[in-house]
XYZ file of C-alpha atoms in Angstrom:
427
model
C 25.553 -20.873 -15.530
C 25.045 -22.225 -12.219
C 21.084 -21.060 -12.746
C 21.297 -23.249 -16.489
C 22.908 -26.144 -14.769
C 20.729 -25.519 -11.583
C 17.157 -25.202 -14.514
C 18.521 -28.363 -16.168
C 19.527 -30.156 -13.157
C 16.021 -30.397 -11.953
C 14.083 -30.433 -15.340
C 15.819 -34.272 -15.518
C 14.948 -34.860 -11.848
C 11.004 -34.055 -12.887
C 11.558 -36.578 -15.910
C 12.525 -39.075 -13.457
C 15.915 -40.149 -14.090
C 18.222 -41.689 -11.502
C 19.779 -39.166 -9.804
C 23.460 -39.498 -10.924
C 22.170 -40.006 -14.434
C 20.674 -36.448 -14.330
C 24.002 -34.695 -12.498
C 25.914 -36.732 -15.675
C 23.504 -34.797 -18.164
C 23.376 -31.688 -15.825
C 27.878 -31.978 -16.492
C 27.261 -32.021 -20.030
C 25.053 -29.080 -20.643
C 27.307 -27.736 -18.695
C 29.999 -28.518 -21.267
C 28.256 -28.106 -24.349
C 27.626 -24.414 -22.734
C 31.142 -23.787 -22.390
C 31.188 -24.352 -26.381
C 35.081 -26.246 -25.529
C 33.741 -30.325 -26.627
C 37.817 -31.014 -26.731
C 37.473 -31.229 -22.902
C 34.414 -33.689 -22.793
C 37.059 -36.284 -22.432
C 37.357 -35.065 -18.910
C 34.452 -35.724 -17.422
C 35.480 -39.350 -17.416
C 38.283 -38.383 -15.546
C 36.328 -36.365 -12.834
C 33.951 -38.852 -12.672
C 36.043 -41.821 -11.412
C 38.691 -39.135 -9.783
C 35.792 -38.302 -7.476
C 35.462 -42.040 -6.421
C 39.446 -41.798 -5.969
C 40.407 -40.326 -2.637
C 41.198 -42.861 -0.323
C 38.954 -41.742 2.957
C 36.099 -42.621 1.171
C 37.550 -46.480 1.500
C 36.668 -45.667 4.915
C 32.379 -45.527 3.666
C 32.107 -49.275 2.993
C 33.562 -50.524 5.449
C 30.962 -48.545 8.430
C 28.116 -49.340 6.174
C 29.238 -53.190 6.526
C 30.097 -52.908 10.233
C 26.450 -51.856 10.987
C 24.777 -54.005 8.782
C 26.571 -57.193 10.375
C 25.634 -56.426 13.970
C 21.907 -56.386 12.913
C 22.562 -60.094 11.170
C 24.846 -60.958 14.187
C 21.932 -59.860 16.708
C 24.192 -57.402 18.227
C 21.532 -55.025 17.595
C 18.725 -56.518 19.912
C 21.376 -56.928 22.577
C 22.187 -52.652 22.456
C 18.484 -52.374 22.863
C 17.913 -54.376 25.472
C 20.714 -52.649 27.458
C 18.886 -49.303 26.321
C 15.431 -50.801 27.899
C 17.384 -51.268 30.959
C 19.122 -47.705 31.277
C 16.067 -45.493 30.734
C 13.095 -47.981 30.386
C 12.139 -47.081 34.280
C 11.398 -43.285 33.327
C 7.921 -41.843 31.814
C 7.620 -42.508 27.702
C 10.648 -45.101 28.430
C 10.189 -46.993 24.908
C 11.568 -43.207 23.375
C 14.292 -42.474 25.230
C 15.196 -46.097 24.399
C 15.036 -44.844 20.874
C 17.180 -41.973 21.594
C 19.898 -43.876 23.151
C 20.039 -46.932 20.631
C 20.307 -44.055 17.477
C 23.339 -42.718 20.134
C 25.005 -46.099 20.017
C 24.388 -46.740 16.672
C 25.932 -43.709 15.269
C 29.005 -44.834 17.044
C 28.764 -47.905 14.108
C 27.274 -47.170 10.596
C 27.580 -42.967 10.579
C 24.213 -43.668 8.258
C 21.177 -41.710 9.009
C 19.190 -43.898 7.356
C 20.742 -47.192 8.400
C 19.898 -45.702 12.041
C 16.462 -44.946 10.787
C 15.865 -48.379 8.963
C 17.829 -50.569 12.299
C 15.996 -48.871 15.256
C 12.742 -48.113 13.633
C 12.117 -51.841 12.438
C 12.106 -52.784 16.061
C 11.145 -49.864 18.361
C 8.475 -47.822 15.765
C 6.411 -51.497 16.232
C 7.069 -51.559 20.015
C 5.977 -48.052 21.055
C 2.615 -48.492 18.699
C 2.279 -51.386 20.880
C 2.790 -49.367 24.176
C -0.067 -46.971 23.047
C 2.379 -44.126 21.368
C 1.073 -42.137 18.529
C 2.264 -43.787 15.571
C 2.846 -40.648 14.038
C 5.107 -39.634 16.843
C 6.791 -42.516 17.104
C 8.053 -42.456 13.684
C 8.489 -38.980 14.137
C 11.090 -39.355 17.016
C 12.482 -42.367 15.264
C 13.431 -40.333 12.463
C 14.475 -37.618 14.717
C 16.796 -39.123 16.315
C 18.662 -40.812 13.534
C 19.673 -37.262 12.978
C 22.686 -38.225 15.209
C 23.817 -41.062 13.151
C 26.041 -38.200 10.828
C 27.058 -36.166 13.370
C 28.310 -38.540 16.090
C 31.641 -40.700 14.669
C 31.496 -42.126 12.223
C 30.013 -40.019 9.270
C 29.687 -40.584 6.109
C 28.854 -36.952 5.301
C 31.775 -35.817 7.264
C 33.878 -38.411 5.035
C 32.244 -36.949 2.037
C 33.434 -33.644 3.542
C 36.566 -33.982 4.255
C 38.296 -35.672 0.814
C 36.541 -32.359 -0.911
C 38.386 -29.729 0.994
C 40.928 -31.907 2.106
C 40.202 -31.081 5.984
C 41.035 -33.889 8.192
C 38.283 -36.590 8.838
C 39.367 -37.662 12.369
C 39.524 -33.886 13.461
C 35.643 -33.714 11.816
C 35.093 -36.377 13.751
C 36.170 -35.272 16.871
C 34.234 -32.084 16.604
C 30.917 -33.845 15.858
C 30.674 -35.647 19.032
C 29.317 -32.894 21.370
C 27.078 -31.562 18.748
C 25.571 -35.285 18.276
C 25.068 -35.483 22.184
C 23.985 -31.918 22.071
C 21.217 -33.259 19.429
C 20.336 -35.629 21.413
C 19.594 -34.135 24.494
C 17.505 -31.705 22.605
C 15.380 -34.844 21.798
C 15.240 -36.248 25.223
C 14.102 -33.190 26.356
C 11.741 -32.346 23.712
C 10.141 -36.745 24.310
C 10.524 -35.672 27.819
C 7.868 -32.560 27.560
C 5.642 -34.974 25.287
C 5.921 -37.888 27.693
C 3.674 -36.223 30.091
C 1.326 -34.332 27.851
C 0.460 -37.422 25.919
C 0.690 -39.561 29.428
C 3.197 -41.900 27.647
C 3.581 -45.323 29.704
C 7.204 -46.751 31.351
C 8.478 -49.852 30.175
C 10.225 -50.876 33.186
C 8.475 -50.060 36.178
C 11.446 -49.345 38.043
C 15.103 -49.325 37.832
C 17.108 -52.266 38.199
C 20.765 -52.437 39.183
C 20.777 -56.256 38.417
C 18.680 -55.872 35.015
C 21.218 -52.789 33.364
C 24.059 -55.527 34.606
C 22.886 -58.191 32.571
C 21.942 -55.969 30.185
C 25.429 -54.734 30.164
C 27.096 -57.980 29.648
C 25.052 -59.266 27.303
C 25.957 -55.763 24.942
C 29.413 -55.594 26.119
C 30.388 -56.914 22.885
C 28.820 -54.682 20.743
C 29.572 -51.998 22.468
C 33.676 -52.301 21.534
C 32.955 -51.808 18.366
C 31.766 -48.006 18.569
C 35.183 -47.937 21.030
C 37.378 -49.179 18.390
C 36.044 -46.668 15.544
C 36.363 -43.829 17.984
C 38.886 -45.026 20.574
C 41.380 -46.471 17.668
C 41.060 -42.902 15.721
C 41.228 -40.313 19.089
C 44.443 -42.215 20.163
C 45.728 -41.967 16.521
C 46.468 -46.098 16.642
C 44.362 -45.622 13.260
C 43.026 -43.549 10.195
C 39.263 -43.552 9.728
C 39.316 -46.397 6.832
C 41.575 -48.610 9.206
C 39.062 -48.100 12.082
C 35.881 -48.920 9.839
C 38.089 -52.156 8.349
C 38.691 -53.434 11.704
C 35.498 -52.346 13.146
C 34.028 -54.628 10.404
C 36.470 -57.649 10.919
C 35.390 -57.523 14.615
C 31.592 -57.610 13.941
C 32.212 -60.434 11.565
C 34.093 -62.648 14.232
C 32.091 -61.854 17.240
C 28.974 -62.948 15.002
C 30.594 -66.419 14.233
C 32.574 -66.868 17.441
C 30.781 -65.624 19.935
C 26.750 -64.717 19.300
C 26.716 -67.761 16.886
C 24.059 -65.968 15.177
C 25.891 -64.459 11.899
C 25.000 -67.148 9.224
C 26.531 -67.318 6.033
C 23.255 -65.900 4.366
C 23.569 -63.024 6.640
C 27.225 -62.628 5.204
C 26.053 -62.461 1.401
C 23.158 -60.249 2.680
C 24.908 -57.633 4.231
C 27.538 -57.570 2.159
C 25.059 -57.532 -0.794
C 23.263 -54.276 0.978
C 26.716 -53.197 1.599
C 27.806 -52.740 -1.864
C 24.355 -51.551 -3.535
C 24.597 -48.470 -0.676
C 28.432 -47.808 -1.228
C 27.593 -47.922 -5.457
C 25.183 -45.482 -5.192
C 27.072 -42.933 -2.473
C 30.426 -43.647 -5.397
C 28.513 -42.626 -8.524
C 26.428 -40.151 -7.184
C 29.886 -38.706 -5.676
C 31.442 -39.462 -9.244
C 28.500 -37.569 -11.385
C 28.563 -34.469 -8.444
C 32.348 -33.795 -8.855
C 32.011 -33.108 -12.613
C 29.209 -30.680 -11.934
C 31.275 -29.191 -9.364
C 34.469 -29.439 -11.117
C 32.411 -27.012 -13.997
C 31.390 -24.674 -11.723
C 34.681 -24.242 -10.443
C 36.243 -23.810 -13.637
C 33.486 -21.182 -14.674
C 34.908 -19.486 -10.872
C 30.921 -19.613 -9.449
C 32.690 -19.457 -5.728
C 34.274 -16.247 -6.827
C 31.333 -14.650 -7.895
C 29.218 -15.613 -5.465
C 31.300 -14.907 -2.547
C 31.340 -11.176 -2.905
C 27.400 -11.022 -3.134
C 26.968 -13.125 -0.146
C 29.494 -11.070 1.669
C 28.013 -7.923 0.487
C 24.995 -9.473 2.717
C 26.540 -10.754 5.170
C 29.092 -9.123 7.068
C 30.216 -11.597 9.688
C 31.270 -15.258 10.013
C 27.682 -16.170 12.241
C 25.517 -13.819 9.350
C 27.189 -15.975 6.654
C 26.819 -19.384 8.369
C 23.013 -18.379 8.982
C 23.158 -17.217 5.541
C 24.936 -20.699 3.740
C 22.180 -22.631 6.352
C 19.052 -20.863 4.814
C 20.185 -22.036 1.164
C 21.067 -25.620 2.476
C 17.560 -25.851 3.971
C 15.697 -24.993 0.655
C 17.943 -26.922 -1.307
C 17.548 -29.766 0.894
C 14.223 -30.111 0.808
C 13.895 -30.651 -2.978
C 17.666 -32.387 -3.676
C 18.990 -35.923 -2.529
C 21.492 -35.270 0.922
C 24.705 -36.570 -0.639
C 24.334 -34.796 -3.877
C 23.411 -31.652 -2.052
C 26.504 -32.308 -0.292
C 28.777 -32.911 -2.735
C 27.307 -30.133 -4.778
C 27.411 -27.322 -2.477
C 30.446 -27.968 -0.431
C 32.863 -26.488 -3.347
C 30.804 -23.534 -3.596
C 30.379 -22.817 -0.158
C 33.485 -23.965 1.658
C 35.519 -20.914 -0.176
C 33.257 -18.851 0.774
C 33.676 -19.646 4.557
C 37.282 -19.749 4.191
C 37.357 -16.190 2.854
C 34.283 -15.013 5.499
C 37.612 -17.134 8.599
C 35.642 -19.281 9.126
C 37.097 -22.202 11.082
C 37.052 -25.255 8.597
C 36.125 -27.264 11.076
C 33.566 -25.297 12.630
C 32.093 -25.104 9.142
C 32.169 -29.098 8.210
C 29.892 -29.629 11.198
C 27.363 -26.790 10.005
C 27.689 -28.416 6.843
C 27.105 -31.797 8.067
C 24.576 -31.144 10.238
C 22.194 -28.710 7.682
C 22.340 -31.681 5.555
C 21.570 -34.154 8.049
C 18.150 -31.872 9.017
C 17.573 -32.656 5.155
C 17.099 -35.957 5.856
C 13.243 -35.575 7.985
C 12.060 -32.254 6.017
C 9.497 -32.558 3.470
C 8.835 -33.284 0.163
C 12.295 -35.494 -0.078
C 13.427 -36.381 3.293
C 14.867 -39.944 3.373
C 14.629 -40.981 6.743
C 10.564 -39.812 6.635
C 9.805 -42.065 3.852
C 12.412 -44.885 5.817
C 10.312 -44.414 9.182
C 7.104 -44.264 7.190
C 7.835 -47.844 5.458
C 9.310 -50.045 8.519
C 6.837 -48.137 11.025
C 3.637 -48.864 8.772
C 2.630 -44.907 9.274
C 1.503 -43.004 6.135
C 3.281 -40.157 4.583
C 0.480 -37.661 5.063
C 1.018 -37.922 9.132
C 4.685 -38.306 8.923
C 4.579 -34.697 6.843
C 1.957 -32.693 9.487
C 3.823 -33.963 12.774
C 7.721 -33.850 11.363
C 7.845 -30.133 11.781
C 8.210 -30.382 15.314
C 11.617 -32.766 15.035
C 12.956 -30.533 12.490
C 12.610 -27.063 14.618
C 14.335 -29.354 17.353
C 17.618 -30.182 15.677
C 17.033 -26.782 13.739
C 17.235 -24.966 17.007
C 20.317 -26.944 17.938
C 22.088 -26.297 14.696
C 21.317 -22.550 15.712
C 23.000 -23.140 19.063
C 26.492 -24.665 17.286
C 26.406 -21.651 14.737
C 26.056 -18.976 17.237
C 28.459 -20.720 19.771
C 31.439 -22.045 17.943
C 33.224 -23.547 21.069
C 30.296 -26.163 20.763
C 31.944 -28.035 18.074
C 35.820 -26.804 18.190
C 36.303 -27.474 22.008
C 36.974 -30.932 21.765
C 39.001 -31.324 18.773
C 41.229 -28.844 20.050
C 41.409 -29.915 22.985
C 43.008 -33.005 21.236
C 45.379 -31.129 19.454
C 43.951 -30.813 16.452
């Protein structure tokens, strides 16, 4: 049954159908295969039910906050802060890119938004500073992977809504792995900066300049503090923190920076609606397919087969990661997440894997797919905003993929990387 649905899904994609339409066609095939046409009414029920969980309401708020930051002039202030902080190092613009990605990760929760916002500014700057275009674009694409790991995270919200896992706990579990990923890319960049003899942005570190940049970026830095602090101290749910952060950025852009115009607000709202709609219709369509797979007991059938080969939790995670890596190369990331989570989550539970640990491993797996050819969305984004050919991107992206996979392996082998902070905070 699952092989039939998978074959139909890929055939639909090859015909050029939109992703959610291909999923609906796959779901219809599943109902026809079962033979009980009286259950077709459940397609509508499952479609809207997949978009119903309250936790999903956080997604448009986080997207809106990130969009408003760009139009309010806060993005440029954050980049100046990052430049003052690490610009004096050799290859300083590369470090600025990584640091900026960490900061943006605390607002929008999206790798694609991170790649677009940071890449549109940093890739031209790095190319002008003597960086090879493919390397500048690759570093930006790799750094964008930090977005879905450091809270907030759209992927974690989707995972939590499907598995009934506490989203706040998932957010806290992503903090240390996100910083680990950032540190790994910084180490990689340090080696590359020496090999390529990349220049410094600033000739020396200036405490006065850092102080001025910090003052200018303080209003922007408060936005991620609202989101993470509100969840951390239990003042707000993820949805509420996203709403408050969006309102805060709106007020700052109107009353403080005064760079946010009504045209900018309308464009931010339009982009938010468009991006949210894409996520929600894919979520609804994938929920139908997931319901069919659950009704046909695919997870229960698959579990004994995998557990026969993978006898320990670590081996189970390694095998699941290998499957997701291959699937992620050819499937859109949100679709892969919502289709594979209902299949693998019961398997992980049967293997005794902590749901928080599995959630972060699953999230990082899906995130890595964002830069793996031929479907990696972030590769296309940075190639577009950085004016770098896709052929060069595909050739030079693999070192960044390997760095991310090394972090994934560390996360699998050392569960405390993801579990220490949430357990310390009482989750």
